[in-house]
Short mmCIF file of C-alpha atoms and ligand atoms in Angstrom, two decimals:
data_model
loop_
_atom_site.label_atom_id
_atom_site.label_comp_id
_atom_site.label_asym_id
_atom_site.label_seq_id
_atom_site.Cartn_x
_atom_site.Cartn_y
_atom_site.Cartn_z
CA MET A 1 115.04 109.29 123.94
CA GLU A 2 115.56 105.72 122.96
CA ARG A 3 113.38 103.19 124.66
CA SER A 4 115.62 100.39 126.21
CA PRO A 5 113.89 97.62 127.91
CA ASP A 6 115.67 96.32 131.18
CA SER A 7 115.69 92.73 129.91
CA PRO A 8 117.55 91.81 126.74
CA LEU A 9 115.04 89.05 126.21
CA VAL A 10 112.16 91.43 125.34
CA ASP A 11 111.09 91.54 121.71
CA PRO A 12 111.99 94.84 120.03
CA VAL A 13 108.43 95.59 119.09
CA PHE A 14 107.67 96.67 122.67
CA ALA A 15 110.32 99.42 122.43
CA GLU A 16 109.62 100.37 118.82
CA ARG A 17 105.85 101.07 119.54
CA TRP A 18 105.03 104.44 120.73
CA SER A 19 102.40 106.99 120.20
CA SER A 20 103.46 109.56 117.67
CA ARG A 21 101.24 112.49 116.63
CA SER A 22 102.81 112.97 113.13
CA PHE A 23 101.90 111.04 110.32
CA SER A 24 103.00 111.21 106.65
CA ASP A 25 100.51 111.10 103.85
CA THR A 26 101.65 107.68 102.73
CA PRO A 27 98.46 105.52 102.64
CA VAL A 28 98.07 102.39 104.60
CA SER A 29 97.23 99.64 102.19
CA ASP A 30 94.26 97.35 102.57
CA GLU A 31 96.65 94.52 103.05
CA GLN A 32 98.26 96.08 106.04
CA LEU A 33 94.95 97.11 107.56
CA ALA A 34 93.65 93.44 107.07
CA ALA A 35 96.84 92.39 109.01
CA MET A 36 96.20 94.78 111.80
CA PHE A 37 92.65 93.53 112.35
CA GLU A 38 93.69 89.93 111.79
CA ALA A 39 96.31 90.42 114.62
CA ALA A 40 93.36 91.98 116.79
CA ARG A 41 91.25 88.87 115.94
CA TRP A 42 93.52 86.52 117.79
CA ALA A 43 93.37 88.33 121.16
CA PRO A 44 92.35 86.42 124.27
CA SER A 45 89.01 87.14 125.85
CA TRP A 46 87.02 85.56 128.69
CA MET A 47 85.27 82.35 127.39
CA ASN A 48 86.47 83.53 123.86
CA ASN A 49 83.70 86.16 123.90
CA GLN A 50 85.59 88.54 121.53
CA PRO A 51 83.73 91.67 122.51
CA TRP A 52 85.76 94.08 120.56
CA VAL A 53 84.30 96.29 117.85
CA PHE A 54 86.66 98.38 115.53
CA PHE A 55 85.40 101.03 113.12
CA TYR A 56 87.94 102.63 110.65
CA GLU A 57 88.00 104.99 107.67
CA THR A 58 90.53 106.14 105.24
CA ASP A 59 89.36 108.55 102.64
CA GLY A 60 85.81 107.15 102.33
CA PRO A 61 82.39 108.66 102.91
CA ASP A 62 82.60 108.43 106.66
CA ARG A 63 85.88 110.24 106.97
CA ALA A 64 84.27 113.56 107.94
CA ASP A 65 82.20 112.10 110.67
CA MET A 66 85.00 110.01 112.02
CA GLU A 67 87.21 113.36 112.29
CA ALA A 68 84.31 115.08 113.99
CA ILE A 69 84.20 112.33 116.69
CA ILE A 70 87.77 113.10 117.64
CA SER A 71 88.07 115.89 120.39
CA GLU A 72 89.27 119.22 119.35
CA PHE A 73 92.90 118.84 120.68
CA ASN A 74 93.35 115.37 119.25
CA ARG A 75 91.68 116.45 115.92
CA GLY A 76 94.45 119.05 115.40
CA TRP A 77 96.97 116.34 114.71
CA ALA A 78 95.04 113.18 114.12
CA VAL A 79 93.43 114.36 110.87
CA ALA A 80 96.73 113.99 109.12
CA ALA A 81 96.65 110.25 109.67
CA PRO A 82 95.44 108.16 106.72
CA VAL A 83 93.55 105.91 108.92
CA ILE A 84 91.45 107.00 111.86
CA GLY A 85 88.98 104.75 113.84
CA LEU A 86 86.94 103.95 116.88
CA ILE A 87 87.27 101.13 119.37
CA ALA A 88 84.22 99.84 121.36
CA SER A 89 83.42 96.77 123.37
CA ARG A 90 80.15 95.04 123.06
CA PRO A 91 79.96 92.04 125.47
CA GLY A 92 76.62 90.74 123.92
CA VAL A 93 75.91 88.83 127.09
CA GLU A 94 74.60 89.71 130.50
CA GLY A 95 76.61 88.77 133.55
CA PHE A 96 80.08 87.46 134.29
CA MET A 97 81.86 87.92 130.88
CA ALA A 98 80.79 91.58 130.57
CA ARG A 99 83.02 92.38 133.51
CA THR A 100 86.12 91.89 131.29
CA ALA A 101 84.84 93.13 127.92
CA GLU A 102 86.92 96.31 128.13
CA PHE A 103 89.97 94.36 129.29
CA ASP A 104 89.63 91.86 126.31
CA THR A 105 89.13 94.78 124.00
CA GLY A 106 92.20 96.44 125.34
CA ALA A 107 94.20 93.33 124.45
CA ALA A 108 92.75 93.19 120.95
CA ALA A 109 93.78 97.05 120.46
CA MET A 110 97.31 96.22 121.63
CA SER A 111 97.56 93.32 119.36
CA LEU A 112 96.64 95.77 116.45
CA ALA A 113 99.10 98.25 117.66
CA HIS A 114 101.89 95.95 117.80
CA GLN A 115 101.13 94.32 114.45
CA ALA A 116 101.14 97.82 112.95
CA THR A 117 104.53 98.39 114.55
CA LYS A 118 105.77 95.21 112.96
CA LEU A 119 104.63 96.62 109.57
CA GLY A 120 106.58 99.96 110.26
CA LEU A 121 103.33 101.83 111.08
CA ALA A 122 102.31 103.75 114.20
CA VAL A 123 98.98 103.69 116.08
CA HIS A 124 97.98 106.37 118.54
CA LEU A 125 95.03 105.81 120.88
CA MET A 126 92.78 108.55 121.78
CA GLY A 127 90.44 108.66 124.82
CA GLY A 128 89.55 112.24 124.03
CA ILE A 129 86.50 111.85 121.82
CA GLU A 130 83.16 113.39 121.51
CA LEU A 131 81.33 110.43 123.12
CA ASP A 132 77.53 111.47 122.38
CA LEU A 133 78.55 112.06 118.60
CA ALA A 134 80.25 108.69 118.60
CA TYR A 135 77.15 106.91 119.78
CA GLU A 136 75.00 108.83 117.36
CA LYS A 137 77.06 108.21 114.36
CA THR A 138 77.77 104.46 114.97
CA GLY A 139 74.27 103.80 116.11
CA LEU A 140 75.69 101.84 119.08
CA ASN A 141 73.43 101.57 122.10
CA ARG A 142 74.95 102.66 125.46
CA ASP A 143 73.22 99.81 127.18
CA GLU A 144 74.85 97.18 124.90
CA ALA A 145 78.16 98.75 123.98
CA ASN A 146 80.95 100.90 125.44
CA ILE A 147 82.73 103.20 123.11
CA LEU A 148 86.33 103.46 124.52
CA CYS A 149 88.44 105.46 122.34
CA ALA A 150 89.62 106.40 118.83
CA PHE A 151 92.81 105.68 116.99
CA ALA A 152 94.86 107.21 114.31
CA ALA A 153 97.24 104.99 112.31
CA GLY A 154 99.73 105.52 109.59
CA HIS A 155 103.38 105.97 108.65
CA ARG A 156 105.30 108.22 111.10
CA GLY A 157 105.79 111.71 109.79
CA ASP A 158 108.70 113.90 110.43
CA GLY A 159 106.92 116.23 112.87
CA SER A 160 106.74 119.30 110.52
CA ASN A 161 103.00 119.33 110.63
CA LEU A 162 103.04 119.73 114.35
CA SER A 163 103.12 122.75 116.62
CA GLU A 164 106.51 123.40 118.42
CA LYS A 165 105.09 122.12 121.68
CA LEU A 166 103.87 118.84 120.07
CA GLN A 167 107.12 118.51 118.08
CA SER A 168 109.10 118.48 121.47
CA ARG A 169 106.87 115.53 122.67
CA GLU A 170 107.34 113.48 119.56
CA GLN A 171 109.45 110.80 121.06
CA PRO A 172 109.00 107.60 123.15
CA SER A 173 108.20 108.16 126.89
CA ASP A 174 109.76 106.29 129.77
CA ARG A 175 108.16 103.91 132.20
CA MET A 176 108.28 103.00 135.83
CA PRO A 177 110.44 99.69 136.45
CA ALA A 178 108.41 96.38 136.28
CA ALA A 179 109.44 95.95 139.97
CA ALA A 180 106.98 98.79 140.80
CA PHE A 181 103.97 96.85 139.52
CA ALA A 182 104.99 93.08 139.34
CA PHE A 183 105.01 91.40 142.79
CA ARG A 184 106.10 87.85 143.56
CA GLY A 185 103.33 86.82 146.02
CA LEU A 186 100.25 88.77 147.04
CA THR A 187 101.85 91.90 148.89
CA PRO A 188 102.10 95.04 146.69
CA THR A 189 104.67 97.76 147.61
CA PRO A 190 103.34 101.34 147.48
CA ARG A 191 103.13 102.89 143.96
CA PRO A 192 106.16 105.05 143.45
CA GLU A 193 105.99 108.74 142.87
CA THR A 194 106.12 109.53 139.17
C1 FMN B 1 93.02 104.43 126.36
C2 FMN B 1 94.03 105.56 125.93
C3 FMN B 1 93.64 106.81 125.68
C4 FMN B 1 94.56 107.62 125.24
N1 FMN B 1 94.13 108.97 124.96
C5 FMN B 1 94.93 109.80 124.32
C6 FMN B 1 94.42 111.12 123.85
O1 FMN B 1 93.22 111.36 123.94
N2 FMN B 1 95.34 112.01 123.44
C7 FMN B 1 96.77 111.73 123.30
O2 FMN B 1 97.31 112.66 122.69
N3 FMN B 1 97.14 110.49 123.71
C8 FMN B 1 96.31 109.66 124.18
N4 FMN B 1 96.84 108.45 124.54
C9 FMN B 1 98.28 107.99 124.35
C10 FMN B 1 98.97 108.03 125.56
O3 FMN B 1 99.25 109.20 126.11
C11 FMN B 1 100.38 107.24 125.57
O4 FMN B 1 99.96 105.87 125.26
C12 FMN B 1 101.14 107.22 126.89
O5 FMN B 1 101.60 108.58 127.05
C13 FMN B 1 102.45 106.44 126.63
O6 FMN B 1 103.14 106.66 125.56
P1 FMN B 1 103.40 105.74 124.33
O7 FMN B 1 102.14 105.24 123.83
O8 FMN B 1 104.09 106.60 123.33
O9 FMN B 1 104.20 104.67 124.89
C14 FMN B 1 95.86 107.39 125.08
C15 FMN B 1 96.40 106.14 125.45
C16 FMN B 1 95.53 105.17 125.70
C17 FMN B 1 95.95 103.81 125.98
#
């Protein structure tokens, strides 16, 4: 299916970004990677706390560990991606700003994904990870940081390396309309059946 925003004013990048599971073996250049993290850098955060942490690997020495951190289902397709990584939040402060650290990190992750889309790349976030292994391999402390998800990035593939079932899901998904979650005033309407 084609993603078609209900408003003609919406930038095309929002429809062009979707989470493919097929990646070609074309490498992502260091320049493209730098642009993705530069985009993440400019995300907003409470008091400019910038709690996000990104780990990434291409074909370097930590590739095997990075792949092992991805859960079995996701690993099946994600290992074909030239870039895989992990995203964590590390508030670094006690108290009020810690409350939005994951929210801020999500904004940075979305900035990265949209910049990647602008460069003709795809990013697929993965909550399905081996969490204990992720803490062990990164050395992050659970009291100080929250490892949130992994990601795969690269050029979209043609789907030929996927199972038939995953090939059939290799397309943009739909959304509920904005009227279902954006309310003028303070009274929400019930969430629609999806
Ligand atoms: C935090 C987060 C975790 C996700 N975890 C997984 C995952 O473990 N495996 C997977 O295949 N997709 C995962 N996804 C991708 C979502 O399924 C996908 O974003 C959603 O279906 C909407 O599709 P779209 O990104 O193509 O628009 C995750 C997305 C997010 C934001």
